[in-house]
PDB file of C-alpha atoms in Angstrom:
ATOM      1  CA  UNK A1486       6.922 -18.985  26.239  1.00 49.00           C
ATOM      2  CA  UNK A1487       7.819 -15.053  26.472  1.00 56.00           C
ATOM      3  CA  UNK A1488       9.928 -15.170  23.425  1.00 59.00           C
ATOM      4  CA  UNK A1489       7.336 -17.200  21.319  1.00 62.00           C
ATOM      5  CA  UNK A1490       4.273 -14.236  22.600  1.00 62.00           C
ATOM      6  CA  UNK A1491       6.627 -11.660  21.494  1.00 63.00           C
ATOM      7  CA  UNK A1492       7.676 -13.376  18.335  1.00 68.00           C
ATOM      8  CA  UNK A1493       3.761 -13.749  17.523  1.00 72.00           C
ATOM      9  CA  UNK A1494       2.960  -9.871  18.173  1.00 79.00           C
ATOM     10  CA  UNK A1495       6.103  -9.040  15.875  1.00 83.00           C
ATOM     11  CA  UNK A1496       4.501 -11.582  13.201  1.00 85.00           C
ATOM     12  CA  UNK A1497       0.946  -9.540  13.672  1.00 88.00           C
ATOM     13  CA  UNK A1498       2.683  -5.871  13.462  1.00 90.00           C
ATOM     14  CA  UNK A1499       5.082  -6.709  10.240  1.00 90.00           C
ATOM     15  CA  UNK A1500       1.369  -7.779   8.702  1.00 91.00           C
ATOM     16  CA  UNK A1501      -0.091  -5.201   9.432  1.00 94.00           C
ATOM     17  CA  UNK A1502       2.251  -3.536   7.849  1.00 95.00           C
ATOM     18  CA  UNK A1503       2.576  -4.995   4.872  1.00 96.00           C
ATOM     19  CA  UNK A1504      -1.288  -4.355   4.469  1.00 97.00           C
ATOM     20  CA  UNK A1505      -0.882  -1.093   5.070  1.00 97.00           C
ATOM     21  CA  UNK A1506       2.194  -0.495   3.151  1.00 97.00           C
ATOM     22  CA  UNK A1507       0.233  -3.005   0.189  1.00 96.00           C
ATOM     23  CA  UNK A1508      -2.746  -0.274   0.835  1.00 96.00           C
ATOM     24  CA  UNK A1509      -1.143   3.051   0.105  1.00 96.00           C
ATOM     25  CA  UNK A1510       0.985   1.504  -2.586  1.00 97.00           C
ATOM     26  CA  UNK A1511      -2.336   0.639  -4.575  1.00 96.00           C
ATOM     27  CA  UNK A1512      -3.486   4.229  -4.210  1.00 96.00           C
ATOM     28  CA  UNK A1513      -0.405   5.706  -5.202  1.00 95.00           C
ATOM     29  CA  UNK A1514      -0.682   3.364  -8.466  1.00 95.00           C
ATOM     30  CA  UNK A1515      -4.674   3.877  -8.479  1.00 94.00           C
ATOM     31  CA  UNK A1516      -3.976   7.825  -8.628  1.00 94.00           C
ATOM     32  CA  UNK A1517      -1.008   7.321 -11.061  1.00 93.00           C
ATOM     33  CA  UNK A1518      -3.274   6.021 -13.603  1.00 92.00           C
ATOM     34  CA  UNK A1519      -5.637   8.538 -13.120  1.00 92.00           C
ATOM     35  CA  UNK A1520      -3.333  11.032 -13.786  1.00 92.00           C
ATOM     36  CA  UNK A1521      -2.009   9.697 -16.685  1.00 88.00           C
ATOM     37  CA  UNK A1522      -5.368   9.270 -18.153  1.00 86.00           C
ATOM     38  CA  UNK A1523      -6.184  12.806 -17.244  1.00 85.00           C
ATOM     39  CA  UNK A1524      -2.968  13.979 -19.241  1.00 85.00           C
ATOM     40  CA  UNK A1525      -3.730  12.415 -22.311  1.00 82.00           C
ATOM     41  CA  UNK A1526      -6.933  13.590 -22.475  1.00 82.00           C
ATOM     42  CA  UNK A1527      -5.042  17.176 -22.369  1.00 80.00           C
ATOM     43  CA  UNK A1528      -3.091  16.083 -25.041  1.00 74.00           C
ATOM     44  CA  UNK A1529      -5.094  14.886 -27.473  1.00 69.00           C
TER      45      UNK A1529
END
């Protein structure tokens, strides 16, 4: 019964980070983009 509690609180914390690993992944991407677009505008 201890083990299984413990086993569910890991299960919650490796979501949670996953989300928030998922999370900053998308804004690195979201502000890739932008930066690309903001360098060919330079460009061209």
């Amino acid at each position: 019964m201890f083990q299984q509690f413990i086993g569910d609180g890991a299960n919650i914390f490796i979501a949670i980070v996953a989300v928030l690993v998922g999370f900053a992944t998308a804004l690195g991407y979201l502000d890739f983009v932008k930066t690309k677009k903001q360098q060919e505008k330079k460009d061209h």
